[in-house]
Amino acid sequence: MKQLIEQFQQSLAALDRVKADALFQEALATMAPIQAVEQLVVPSLEHIGAAWHRGDLALSQVYMSGRFCEALVDGALPPSDPDRKHQPRSAIVVLSDYHDLGKRIVYSIMRASGFELFDYGRMDVDQLVERAIADQLRVLMISVLILPSALKVKQVCSRLKERGVDVKVVVGGAPFLFDAQLWQDVGADAMGSSASEAVAIVERLMGAMQ
Ligand code: B12
């Protein structure tokens, strides 16, 4: 696996889409799609992000790696389960920043696990608060890429509270992985570090709401 991850990272950094696709297919031959995503794609992108941070890669390489991986993930994740779970009204959103891979993975896995939820795409604070109230959400899942966006979750939580809305806010994304306390600091109800954790968290919240 270690060798596969290294080769995959190299193919992404070299912008070799054909090689990256072949290596991803190799992973899919021995593991479930979600495992291939979480064990090959996610750590490879983390490594690429760290290399960019050190100045070893250009932002264009990070960007293209993200785009290649989006296409791979789109093709591999399972179709929705038609037998939807009885559930609280839920939605997922990217707050303020410009990325969608994490949100897209969580959304697909939630749907594939039987949950029906709104996909709000990307929104800023005001728009999100109004939409969450209009849709009478009980669970709001927020994905972010950078720290300034993570800090905006605090505004979302306090505005929802001010308006007397009873909605559980679940957060995820890079800034929350770097700082284990951050989700509590911004007033969220839970934080998940992967798509599979997202499913477990919503199931737990559902249990507590009944
Ligand atoms: C790809 C990438 C980009 C791409 C995004 C392309 C796209 N369309 O998505 C591009 C090139 C656009 C980009 C831009 C920038 N990036 Co960038 N990027 C990354 C990188 C390498 C990977 C992110 C990614 O897609 N990972 C794969 C996905 C699947 O992982 P994920 O988002 O973490 O999601 C998983 C979990 O977190 C969880 N999850 C995610 N959301 C949710 C939600 C819920 C509710 C739950 C339960 C779970 C959950 O489940 C997912 C699946 O396992 C990271 C490195 C890293 N360590 O994360 C840097 C990184 C996030 N970027 C960073 C930075 C600084 C930037 C820029 C500011 C750079 C710049 N100077 O312009 C810009 C900001 C753009 C903006 N305003 O939004 C920093 C953030 C540092 C910080 N603490 O804020 C990082 C960490 C790199 C670094 N080491 O410094 N980036």
PDB file of C-alpha atoms and ligand atoms in Angstrom:
ATOM      1  CA  MET A   1       0.000   0.000   0.000  1.00  0.00           C
ATOM      2  CA  LYS A   2       2.838   2.381   0.927  1.00  0.00           C
ATOM      3  CA  GLN A   3       4.376   1.918  -2.512  1.00  0.00           C
ATOM      4  CA  LEU A   4       1.027   2.473  -4.207  1.00  0.00           C
ATOM      5  CA  ILE A   5       0.521   5.723  -2.269  1.00  0.00           C
ATOM      6  CA  GLU A   6       4.007   6.940  -3.235  1.00  0.00           C
ATOM      7  CA  GLN A   7       3.441   6.146  -6.930  1.00  0.00           C
ATOM      8  CA  PHE A   8       0.014   7.779  -6.829  1.00  0.00           C
ATOM      9  CA  GLN A   9       1.466  10.950  -5.266  1.00  0.00           C
ATOM     10  CA  GLN A  10       4.210  11.051  -7.898  1.00  0.00           C
ATOM     11  CA  SER A  11       1.705  10.650 -10.738  1.00  0.00           C
ATOM     12  CA  LEU A  12      -0.427  13.492  -9.328  1.00  0.00           C
ATOM     13  CA  ALA A  13       2.572  15.788  -8.877  1.00  0.00           C
ATOM     14  CA  ALA A  14       3.672  14.972 -12.459  1.00  0.00           C
ATOM     15  CA  LEU A  15       0.101  15.745 -13.643  1.00  0.00           C
ATOM     16  CA  ASP A  16       0.035  12.250 -15.189  1.00  0.00           C
ATOM     17  CA  ARG A  17      -3.691  11.620 -15.200  1.00  0.00           C
ATOM     18  CA  VAL A  18      -3.477   8.279 -17.024  1.00  0.00           C
ATOM     19  CA  LYS A  19      -1.013   6.845 -14.479  1.00  0.00           C
ATOM     20  CA  ALA A  20      -3.029   8.180 -11.536  1.00  0.00           C
ATOM     21  CA  ASP A  21      -6.164   6.580 -12.935  1.00  0.00           C
ATOM     22  CA  ALA A  22      -4.379   3.229 -13.466  1.00  0.00           C
ATOM     23  CA  LEU A  23      -3.052   3.236  -9.879  1.00  0.00           C
ATOM     24  CA  PHE A  24      -6.480   4.117  -8.499  1.00  0.00           C
ATOM     25  CA  GLN A  25      -7.988   1.216 -10.483  1.00  0.00           C
ATOM     26  CA  GLU A  26      -5.272  -1.034  -8.997  1.00  0.00           C
ATOM     27  CA  ALA A  27      -6.443  -0.022  -5.517  1.00  0.00           C
ATOM     28  CA  LEU A  28     -10.082  -0.618  -6.460  1.00  0.00           C
ATOM     29  CA  ALA A  29      -9.196  -4.185  -7.452  1.00  0.00           C
ATOM     30  CA  THR A  30      -8.379  -5.038  -3.836  1.00  0.00           C
ATOM     31  CA  MET A  31     -10.541  -2.718  -1.731  1.00  0.00           C
ATOM     32  CA  ALA A  32     -13.957  -1.077  -1.553  1.00  0.00           C
ATOM     33  CA  PRO A  33     -14.292   2.342  -3.250  1.00  0.00           C
ATOM     34  CA  ILE A  34     -14.579   4.238   0.046  1.00  0.00           C
ATOM     35  CA  GLN A  35     -11.423   2.507   1.330  1.00  0.00           C
ATOM     36  CA  ALA A  36      -9.561   3.397  -1.859  1.00  0.00           C
ATOM     37  CA  VAL A  37     -10.663   7.014  -1.428  1.00  0.00           C
ATOM     38  CA  GLU A  38      -9.808   7.255   2.255  1.00  0.00           C
ATOM     39  CA  GLN A  39      -6.607   5.174   2.187  1.00  0.00           C
ATOM     40  CA  LEU A  40      -5.125   6.298  -1.146  1.00  0.00           C
ATOM     41  CA  VAL A  41      -6.661   9.585  -2.331  1.00  0.00           C
ATOM     42  CA  VAL A  42      -7.018  11.447   0.987  1.00  0.00           C
ATOM     43  CA  PRO A  43      -3.481  10.755   2.338  1.00  0.00           C
ATOM     44  CA  SER A  44      -1.982  11.507  -1.073  1.00  0.00           C
ATOM     45  CA  LEU A  45      -3.687  14.906  -1.196  1.00  0.00           C
ATOM     46  CA  GLU A  46      -2.567  15.600   2.371  1.00  0.00           C
ATOM     47  CA  HIS A  47       1.006  14.799   1.382  1.00  0.00           C
ATOM     48  CA  ILE A  48       0.728  17.062  -1.678  1.00  0.00           C
ATOM     49  CA  GLY A  49      -0.652  19.884   0.490  1.00  0.00           C
ATOM     50  CA  ALA A  50       2.265  19.519   2.903  1.00  0.00           C
ATOM     51  CA  ALA A  51       4.755  19.546  -0.007  1.00  0.00           C
ATOM     52  CA  TRP A  52       3.171  22.777  -1.290  1.00  0.00           C
ATOM     53  CA  HIS A  53       3.412  24.235   2.217  1.00  0.00           C
ATOM     54  CA  ARG A  54       7.161  23.456   2.282  1.00  0.00           C
ATOM     55  CA  GLY A  55       7.574  25.098  -1.129  1.00  0.00           C
ATOM     56  CA  ASP A  56       8.326  21.809  -2.912  1.00  0.00           C
ATOM     57  CA  LEU A  57       5.261  21.951  -5.198  1.00  0.00           C
ATOM     58  CA  ALA A  58       3.413  24.735  -7.038  1.00  0.00           C
ATOM     59  CA  LEU A  59      -0.210  25.640  -6.247  1.00  0.00           C
ATOM     60  CA  SER A  60      -1.099  24.617  -9.817  1.00  0.00           C
ATOM     61  CA  GLN A  61       0.057  21.067  -8.988  1.00  0.00           C
ATOM     62  CA  VAL A  62      -2.123  21.068  -5.864  1.00  0.00           C
ATOM     63  CA  TYR A  63      -5.054  22.359  -7.890  1.00  0.00           C
ATOM     64  CA  MET A  64      -4.707  19.830 -10.707  1.00  0.00           C
ATOM     65  CA  SER A  65      -4.235  16.984  -8.202  1.00  0.00           C
ATOM     66  CA  GLY A  66      -7.513  18.029  -6.601  1.00  0.00           C
ATOM     67  CA  ARG A  67      -9.283  18.078  -9.973  1.00  0.00           C
ATOM     68  CA  PHE A  68      -7.913  14.657 -11.009  1.00  0.00           C
ATOM     69  CA  CYS A  69      -8.972  13.187  -7.684  1.00  0.00           C
ATOM     70  CA  GLU A  70     -12.440  14.721  -7.942  1.00  0.00           C
ATOM     71  CA  ALA A  71     -12.925  12.905 -11.251  1.00  0.00           C
ATOM     72  CA  LEU A  72     -11.655   9.603  -9.820  1.00  0.00           C
ATOM     73  CA  VAL A  73     -13.861   9.856  -6.751  1.00  0.00           C
ATOM     74  CA  ASP A  74     -16.902  10.783  -8.850  1.00  0.00           C
ATOM     75  CA  GLY A  75     -16.473   7.658 -10.921  1.00  0.00           C
ATOM     76  CA  ALA A  76     -15.882   5.302  -7.993  1.00  0.00           C
ATOM     77  CA  LEU A  77     -18.280   6.108  -5.194  1.00  0.00           C
ATOM     78  CA  PRO A  78     -21.317   3.881  -4.932  1.00  0.00           C
ATOM     79  CA  PRO A  79     -24.744   4.917  -6.236  1.00  0.00           C
ATOM     80  CA  SER A  80     -27.374   5.935  -3.711  1.00  0.00           C
ATOM     81  CA  ASP A  81     -29.181   3.355  -1.700  1.00  0.00           C
ATOM     82  CA  PRO A  82     -32.879   3.546  -2.680  1.00  0.00           C
ATOM     83  CA  ASP A  83     -33.952   2.431   0.783  1.00  0.00           C
ATOM     84  CA  ARG A  84     -33.651   5.836   2.479  1.00  0.00           C
ATOM     85  CA  LYS A  85     -33.449   5.988   6.259  1.00  0.00           C
ATOM     86  CA  HIS A  86     -36.060   7.665   8.375  1.00  0.00           C
ATOM     87  CA  GLN A  87     -34.120  10.737   9.369  1.00  0.00           C
ATOM     88  CA  PRO A  88     -34.031  14.341  10.523  1.00  0.00           C
ATOM     89  CA  ARG A  89     -33.951  17.015   7.809  1.00  0.00           C
ATOM     90  CA  SER A  90     -30.282  17.453   6.942  1.00  0.00           C
ATOM     91  CA  ALA A  91     -28.033  19.414   4.583  1.00  0.00           C
ATOM     92  CA  ILE A  92     -24.362  19.688   3.709  1.00  0.00           C
ATOM     93  CA  VAL A  93     -22.535  22.828   2.594  1.00  0.00           C
ATOM     94  CA  VAL A  94     -19.087  24.228   1.851  1.00  0.00           C
ATOM     95  CA  LEU A  95     -18.814  27.380   3.945  1.00  0.00           C
ATOM     96  CA  SER A  96     -17.218  30.316   2.115  1.00  0.00           C
ATOM     97  CA  ASP A  97     -14.100  28.733   0.667  1.00  0.00           C
ATOM     98  CA  TYR A  98     -13.476  27.187  -2.718  1.00  0.00           C
ATOM     99  CA  HIS A  99     -13.245  23.440  -2.541  1.00  0.00           C
ATOM    100  CA  ASP A 100     -15.683  20.624  -2.813  1.00  0.00           C
ATOM    101  CA  LEU A 101     -13.892  17.317  -2.733  1.00  0.00           C
ATOM    102  CA  GLY A 102     -14.392  16.695   1.012  1.00  0.00           C
ATOM    103  CA  LYS A 103     -18.038  17.763   0.887  1.00  0.00           C
ATOM    104  CA  ARG A 104     -18.672  15.712  -2.217  1.00  0.00           C
ATOM    105  CA  ILE A 105     -17.213  12.576  -0.615  1.00  0.00           C
ATOM    106  CA  VAL A 106     -19.202  13.032   2.590  1.00  0.00           C
ATOM    107  CA  TYR A 107     -22.403  13.712   0.591  1.00  0.00           C
ATOM    108  CA  SER A 108     -21.926  10.591  -1.559  1.00  0.00           C
ATOM    109  CA  ILE A 109     -21.193   8.359   1.394  1.00  0.00           C
ATOM    110  CA  MET A 110     -24.140   9.730   3.359  1.00  0.00           C
ATOM    111  CA  ARG A 111     -26.443   9.049   0.404  1.00  0.00           C
ATOM    112  CA  ALA A 112     -24.904   5.670  -0.252  1.00  0.00           C
ATOM    113  CA  SER A 113     -25.523   4.842   3.426  1.00  0.00           C
ATOM    114  CA  GLY A 114     -29.215   5.564   3.023  1.00  0.00           C
ATOM    115  CA  PHE A 115     -29.458   9.208   4.108  1.00  0.00           C
ATOM    116  CA  GLU A 116     -31.288  11.813   2.071  1.00  0.00           C
ATOM    117  CA  LEU A 117     -29.865  15.305   2.497  1.00  0.00           C
ATOM    118  CA  PHE A 118     -29.844  18.668   0.732  1.00  0.00           C
ATOM    119  CA  ASP A 119     -26.649  19.619  -1.067  1.00  0.00           C
ATOM    120  CA  TYR A 120     -26.341  23.391  -0.644  1.00  0.00           C
ATOM    121  CA  GLY A 121     -23.123  23.646  -2.646  1.00  0.00           C
ATOM    122  CA  ARG A 122     -21.080  26.649  -1.477  1.00  0.00           C
ATOM    123  CA  MET A 123     -22.616  29.406   0.654  1.00  0.00           C
ATOM    124  CA  ASP A 124     -21.618  32.349   2.846  1.00  0.00           C
ATOM    125  CA  VAL A 125     -22.856  32.856   6.403  1.00  0.00           C
ATOM    126  CA  ASP A 126     -25.995  34.971   5.755  1.00  0.00           C
ATOM    127  CA  GLN A 127     -27.285  32.825   2.941  1.00  0.00           C
ATOM    128  CA  LEU A 128     -26.638  29.631   4.904  1.00  0.00           C
ATOM    129  CA  VAL A 129     -28.444  30.803   8.044  1.00  0.00           C
ATOM    130  CA  GLU A 130     -31.543  31.877   6.068  1.00  0.00           C
ATOM    131  CA  ARG A 131     -31.635  28.664   4.060  1.00  0.00           C
ATOM    132  CA  ALA A 132     -31.186  26.424   7.116  1.00  0.00           C
ATOM    133  CA  ILE A 133     -34.116  28.178   8.804  1.00  0.00           C
ATOM    134  CA  ALA A 134     -36.308  28.060   5.682  1.00  0.00           C
ATOM    135  CA  ASP A 135     -35.631  24.329   5.263  1.00  0.00           C
ATOM    136  CA  GLN A 136     -36.259  23.645   8.985  1.00  0.00           C
ATOM    137  CA  LEU A 137     -33.048  21.665   9.258  1.00  0.00           C
ATOM    138  CA  ARG A 138     -32.295  19.478  12.256  1.00  0.00           C
ATOM    139  CA  VAL A 139     -28.730  18.601  11.155  1.00  0.00           C
ATOM    140  CA  LEU A 140     -26.380  20.951   9.294  1.00  0.00           C
ATOM    141  CA  MET A 141     -23.087  19.507   8.033  1.00  0.00           C
ATOM    142  CA  ILE A 142     -20.419  22.089   7.244  1.00  0.00           C
ATOM    143  CA  SER A 143     -17.216  21.391   5.311  1.00  0.00           C
ATOM    144  CA  VAL A 144     -14.318  23.868   5.175  1.00  0.00           C
ATOM    145  CA  LEU A 145     -10.837  23.943   3.670  1.00  0.00           C
ATOM    146  CA  ILE A 146      -9.124  26.888   5.329  1.00  0.00           C
ATOM    147  CA  LEU A 147      -9.007  28.341   8.845  1.00  0.00           C
ATOM    148  CA  PRO A 148     -10.833  31.655   8.121  1.00  0.00           C
ATOM    149  CA  SER A 149     -13.825  29.643   6.890  1.00  0.00           C
ATOM    150  CA  ALA A 150     -13.692  27.383   9.944  1.00  0.00           C
ATOM    151  CA  LEU A 151     -13.860  30.456  12.173  1.00  0.00           C
ATOM    152  CA  LYS A 152     -17.019  31.588  10.355  1.00  0.00           C
ATOM    153  CA  VAL A 153     -18.810  28.510  11.713  1.00  0.00           C
ATOM    154  CA  LYS A 154     -18.971  30.442  14.984  1.00  0.00           C
ATOM    155  CA  GLN A 155     -21.144  33.113  13.324  1.00  0.00           C
ATOM    156  CA  VAL A 156     -23.397  30.452  11.818  1.00  0.00           C
ATOM    157  CA  CYS A 157     -23.885  28.741  15.194  1.00  0.00           C
ATOM    158  CA  SER A 158     -24.537  31.937  17.138  1.00  0.00           C
ATOM    159  CA  ARG A 159     -26.963  33.332  14.540  1.00  0.00           C
ATOM    160  CA  LEU A 160     -28.925  30.095  14.477  1.00  0.00           C
ATOM    161  CA  LYS A 161     -29.033  30.132  18.268  1.00  0.00           C
ATOM    162  CA  GLU A 162     -30.194  33.776  18.335  1.00  0.00           C
ATOM    163  CA  ARG A 163     -33.061  32.847  16.028  1.00  0.00           C
ATOM    164  CA  GLY A 164     -34.038  29.996  18.369  1.00  0.00           C
ATOM    165  CA  VAL A 165     -33.322  27.264  15.813  1.00  0.00           C
ATOM    166  CA  ASP A 166     -32.768  23.754  17.164  1.00  0.00           C
ATOM    167  CA  VAL A 167     -30.232  22.424  14.667  1.00  0.00           C
ATOM    168  CA  LYS A 168     -27.169  20.276  15.325  1.00  0.00           C
ATOM    169  CA  VAL A 169     -24.070  21.538  13.529  1.00  0.00           C
ATOM    170  CA  VAL A 170     -21.501  18.923  12.449  1.00  0.00           C
ATOM    171  CA  VAL A 171     -18.207  20.153  11.007  1.00  0.00           C
ATOM    172  CA  GLY A 172     -15.274  18.663   9.117  1.00  0.00           C
ATOM    173  CA  GLY A 173     -12.314  19.554   6.893  1.00  0.00           C
ATOM    174  CA  ALA A 174      -8.595  20.341   7.150  1.00  0.00           C
ATOM    175  CA  PRO A 175      -8.602  23.058   9.887  1.00  0.00           C
ATOM    176  CA  PHE A 176     -10.495  20.760  12.251  1.00  0.00           C
ATOM    177  CA  LEU A 177      -7.999  17.976  11.595  1.00  0.00           C
ATOM    178  CA  PHE A 178      -5.105  20.268  12.532  1.00  0.00           C
ATOM    179  CA  ASP A 179      -6.679  21.559  15.761  1.00  0.00           C
ATOM    180  CA  ALA A 180      -8.618  19.008  17.768  1.00  0.00           C
ATOM    181  CA  GLN A 181     -10.306  21.702  19.929  1.00  0.00           C
ATOM    182  CA  LEU A 182     -11.424  23.972  17.119  1.00  0.00           C
ATOM    183  CA  TRP A 183     -14.885  22.433  16.579  1.00  0.00           C
ATOM    184  CA  GLN A 184     -15.771  23.145  20.200  1.00  0.00           C
ATOM    185  CA  ASP A 185     -14.308  26.665  20.027  1.00  0.00           C
ATOM    186  CA  VAL A 186     -16.591  27.538  17.097  1.00  0.00           C
ATOM    187  CA  GLY A 187     -19.662  26.158  18.849  1.00  0.00           C
ATOM    188  CA  ALA A 188     -20.294  23.055  16.713  1.00  0.00           C
ATOM    189  CA  ASP A 189     -22.010  19.989  18.172  1.00  0.00           C
ATOM    190  CA  ALA A 190     -19.661  17.441  16.612  1.00  0.00           C
ATOM    191  CA  MET A 191     -16.663  17.024  14.315  1.00  0.00           C
ATOM    192  CA  GLY A 192     -15.924  14.166  11.932  1.00  0.00           C
ATOM    193  CA  SER A 193     -12.538  13.427  10.432  1.00  0.00           C
ATOM    194  CA  SER A 194     -13.805  11.239   7.570  1.00  0.00           C
ATOM    195  CA  ALA A 195     -16.901  10.406   5.566  1.00  0.00           C
ATOM    196  CA  SER A 196     -17.472   7.201   7.548  1.00  0.00           C
ATOM    197  CA  GLU A 197     -17.338   9.193  10.784  1.00  0.00           C
ATOM    198  CA  ALA A 198     -19.934  11.569   9.326  1.00  0.00           C
ATOM    199  CA  VAL A 199     -22.389   8.680   8.945  1.00  0.00           C
ATOM    200  CA  ALA A 200     -21.741   7.460  12.510  1.00  0.00           C
ATOM    201  CA  ILE A 201     -22.210  10.973  13.930  1.00  0.00           C
ATOM    202  CA  VAL A 202     -25.539  11.581  12.176  1.00  0.00           C
ATOM    203  CA  GLU A 203     -26.765   8.153  13.298  1.00  0.00           C
ATOM    204  CA  ARG A 204     -25.820   9.058  16.882  1.00  0.00           C
ATOM    205  CA  LEU A 205     -27.576  12.447  16.639  1.00  0.00           C
ATOM    206  CA  MET A 206     -30.679  10.762  15.218  1.00  0.00           C
ATOM    207  CA  GLY A 207     -30.729   8.388  18.170  1.00  0.00           C
ATOM    208  CA  ALA A 208     -30.493  11.312  20.606  1.00  0.00           C
ATOM    209  CA  MET A 209     -33.349  13.199  18.847  1.00  0.00           C
ATOM    210  CA  GLN A 210     -35.847  10.333  19.137  1.00  0.00           C
TER     211      GLN A 210
HETATM  212  C1  B12 B   1      -6.667  20.286  -2.970  1.00  0.00           C
HETATM  213  C2  B12 B   1      -6.358  21.490  -2.091  1.00  0.00           C
HETATM  214  C3  B12 B   1      -6.676  22.743  -2.604  1.00  0.00           C
HETATM  215  C4  B12 B   1      -7.403  22.923  -3.934  1.00  0.00           C
HETATM  216  C5  B12 B   1      -8.919  22.639  -3.730  1.00  0.00           C
HETATM  217  C6  B12 B   1      -9.524  22.079  -5.048  1.00  0.00           C
HETATM  218  C7  B12 B   1     -10.959  21.622  -4.889  1.00  0.00           C
HETATM  219  N1  B12 B   1     -11.721  21.821  -5.953  1.00  0.00           N
HETATM  220  O1  B12 B   1     -11.391  21.093  -3.897  1.00  0.00           O
HETATM  221  C8  B12 B   1      -7.086  24.419  -4.252  1.00  0.00           C
HETATM  222  C9  B12 B   1      -5.857  24.498  -5.149  1.00  0.00           C
HETATM  223  C10 B12 B   1      -8.216  25.221  -4.872  1.00  0.00           C
HETATM  224  C11 B12 B   1      -6.668  24.954  -2.884  1.00  0.00           C
HETATM  225  C12 B12 B   1      -6.612  26.290  -2.608  1.00  0.00           C
HETATM  226  C13 B12 B   1      -6.168  26.819  -1.415  1.00  0.00           C
HETATM  227  N2  B12 B   1      -5.629  26.120  -0.369  1.00  0.00           N
HETATM  228 CO1  B12 B   1      -5.614  24.178  -0.280  1.00  0.00          CO
HETATM  229  N3  B12 B   1      -5.376  22.355  -0.057  1.00  0.00           N
HETATM  230  C14 B12 B   1      -5.734  21.344  -0.817  1.00  0.00           C
HETATM  231  C15 B12 B   1      -5.248  20.040  -0.126  1.00  0.00           C
HETATM  232  C16 B12 B   1      -3.918  19.610  -0.772  1.00  0.00           C
HETATM  233  C17 B12 B   1      -6.200  18.878  -0.164  1.00  0.00           C
HETATM  234  C18 B12 B   1      -7.646  19.214   0.251  1.00  0.00           C
HETATM  235  C19 B12 B   1      -8.524  18.084  -0.164  1.00  0.00           C
HETATM  236  O2  B12 B   1      -9.295  18.194  -1.124  1.00  0.00           O
HETATM  237  N4  B12 B   1      -8.338  16.935   0.518  1.00  0.00           N
HETATM  238  C20 B12 B   1      -9.101  15.748   0.215  1.00  0.00           C
HETATM  239  C21 B12 B   1     -10.445  15.848   0.904  1.00  0.00           C
HETATM  240  C22 B12 B   1     -11.251  14.603   0.576  1.00  0.00           C
HETATM  241  O3  B12 B   1     -10.176  15.910   2.275  1.00  0.00           O
HETATM  242  P1  B12 B   1     -10.953  16.862   3.279  1.00  0.00           P
HETATM  243  O4  B12 B   1     -11.439  18.117   2.611  1.00  0.00           O
HETATM  244  O5  B12 B   1     -10.126  17.010   4.491  1.00  0.00           O
HETATM  245  O6  B12 B   1     -12.265  16.010   3.594  1.00  0.00           O
HETATM  246  C23 B12 B   1     -12.233  14.794   4.329  1.00  0.00           C
HETATM  247  C24 B12 B   1     -12.340  15.000   5.861  1.00  0.00           C
HETATM  248  O7  B12 B   1     -11.813  16.224   6.316  1.00  0.00           O
HETATM  249  C25 B12 B   1     -13.810  14.847   6.129  1.00  0.00           C
HETATM  250  N5  B12 B   1     -14.696  16.001   5.966  1.00  0.00           N
HETATM  251  C26 B12 B   1     -14.624  17.047   5.106  1.00  0.00           C
HETATM  252  N6  B12 B   1     -15.681  17.830   5.222  1.00  0.00           N
HETATM  253  C27 B12 B   1     -16.468  17.309   6.170  1.00  0.00           C
HETATM  254  C28 B12 B   1     -17.688  17.735   6.691  1.00  0.00           C
HETATM  255  C29 B12 B   1     -18.282  16.995   7.721  1.00  0.00           C
HETATM  256  C30 B12 B   1     -19.577  17.464   8.272  1.00  0.00           C
HETATM  257  C31 B12 B   1     -17.648  15.815   8.213  1.00  0.00           C
HETATM  258  C32 B12 B   1     -18.270  15.058   9.322  1.00  0.00           C
HETATM  259  C33 B12 B   1     -16.437  15.383   7.674  1.00  0.00           C
HETATM  260  C34 B12 B   1     -15.860  16.127   6.663  1.00  0.00           C
HETATM  261  O8  B12 B   1     -14.218  13.863   5.200  1.00  0.00           O
HETATM  262  C35 B12 B   1     -13.504  14.038   3.981  1.00  0.00           C
HETATM  263  C36 B12 B   1     -13.285  12.670   3.389  1.00  0.00           C
HETATM  264  O9  B12 B   1     -12.458  11.875   4.195  1.00  0.00           O
HETATM  265  C37 B12 B   1      -5.071  20.513   1.370  1.00  0.00           C
HETATM  266  C38 B12 B   1      -4.086  19.682   2.214  1.00  0.00           C
HETATM  267  C39 B12 B   1      -4.780  19.022   3.405  1.00  0.00           C
HETATM  268  N7  B12 B   1      -3.950  18.552   4.327  1.00  0.00           N
HETATM  269  O10 B12 B   1      -5.984  18.930   3.511  1.00  0.00           O
HETATM  270  C40 B12 B   1      -4.673  21.978   1.162  1.00  0.00           C
HETATM  271  C41 B12 B   1      -4.990  22.994   2.256  1.00  0.00           C
HETATM  272  C42 B12 B   1      -6.373  22.715   2.835  1.00  0.00           C
HETATM  273  N8  B12 B   1      -5.013  24.272   1.524  1.00  0.00           N
HETATM  274  C43 B12 B   1      -4.544  25.273   2.213  1.00  0.00           C
HETATM  275  C44 B12 B   1      -4.474  26.620   1.760  1.00  0.00           C
HETATM  276  C45 B12 B   1      -3.759  27.606   2.665  1.00  0.00           C
HETATM  277  C46 B12 B   1      -5.056  26.997   0.529  1.00  0.00           C
HETATM  278  C47 B12 B   1      -5.092  28.410  -0.093  1.00  0.00           C
HETATM  279  C48 B12 B   1      -5.362  29.548   0.881  1.00  0.00           C
HETATM  280  C49 B12 B   1      -3.780  28.616  -0.854  1.00  0.00           C
HETATM  281  C50 B12 B   1      -3.534  29.995  -1.404  1.00  0.00           C
HETATM  282  N9  B12 B   1      -2.540  30.659  -0.842  1.00  0.00           N
HETATM  283  O11 B12 B   1      -4.253  30.434  -2.296  1.00  0.00           O
HETATM  284  C51 B12 B   1      -6.207  28.279  -1.137  1.00  0.00           C
HETATM  285  C52 B12 B   1      -7.588  28.686  -0.535  1.00  0.00           C
HETATM  286  C53 B12 B   1      -8.718  28.567  -1.535  1.00  0.00           C
HETATM  287  C54 B12 B   1     -10.034  28.985  -0.945  1.00  0.00           C
HETATM  288  N10 B12 B   1     -10.230  30.244  -0.610  1.00  0.00           N
HETATM  289  O12 B12 B   1     -10.889  28.173  -0.740  1.00  0.00           O
HETATM  290  C55 B12 B   1      -4.059  24.827   3.595  1.00  0.00           C
HETATM  291  C56 B12 B   1      -5.039  25.252   4.724  1.00  0.00           C
HETATM  292  C57 B12 B   1      -4.299  25.667   5.998  1.00  0.00           C
HETATM  293  C58 B12 B   1      -5.235  26.196   7.046  1.00  0.00           C
HETATM  294  N11 B12 B   1      -4.974  25.790   8.295  1.00  0.00           N
HETATM  295  O13 B12 B   1      -6.146  26.935   6.821  1.00  0.00           O
HETATM  296  C59 B12 B   1      -3.905  23.264   3.379  1.00  0.00           C
HETATM  297  C60 B12 B   1      -4.137  22.433   4.637  1.00  0.00           C
HETATM  298  C61 B12 B   1      -2.486  23.016   2.822  1.00  0.00           C
HETATM  299  C62 B12 B   1      -1.385  23.267   3.876  1.00  0.00           C
HETATM  300  N12 B12 B   1      -0.797  22.217   4.397  1.00  0.00           N
HETATM  301  O14 B12 B   1      -1.082  24.368   4.184  1.00  0.00           O
HETATM  302  N13 B12 B   1      -6.345  23.951  -2.029  1.00  0.00           N
END
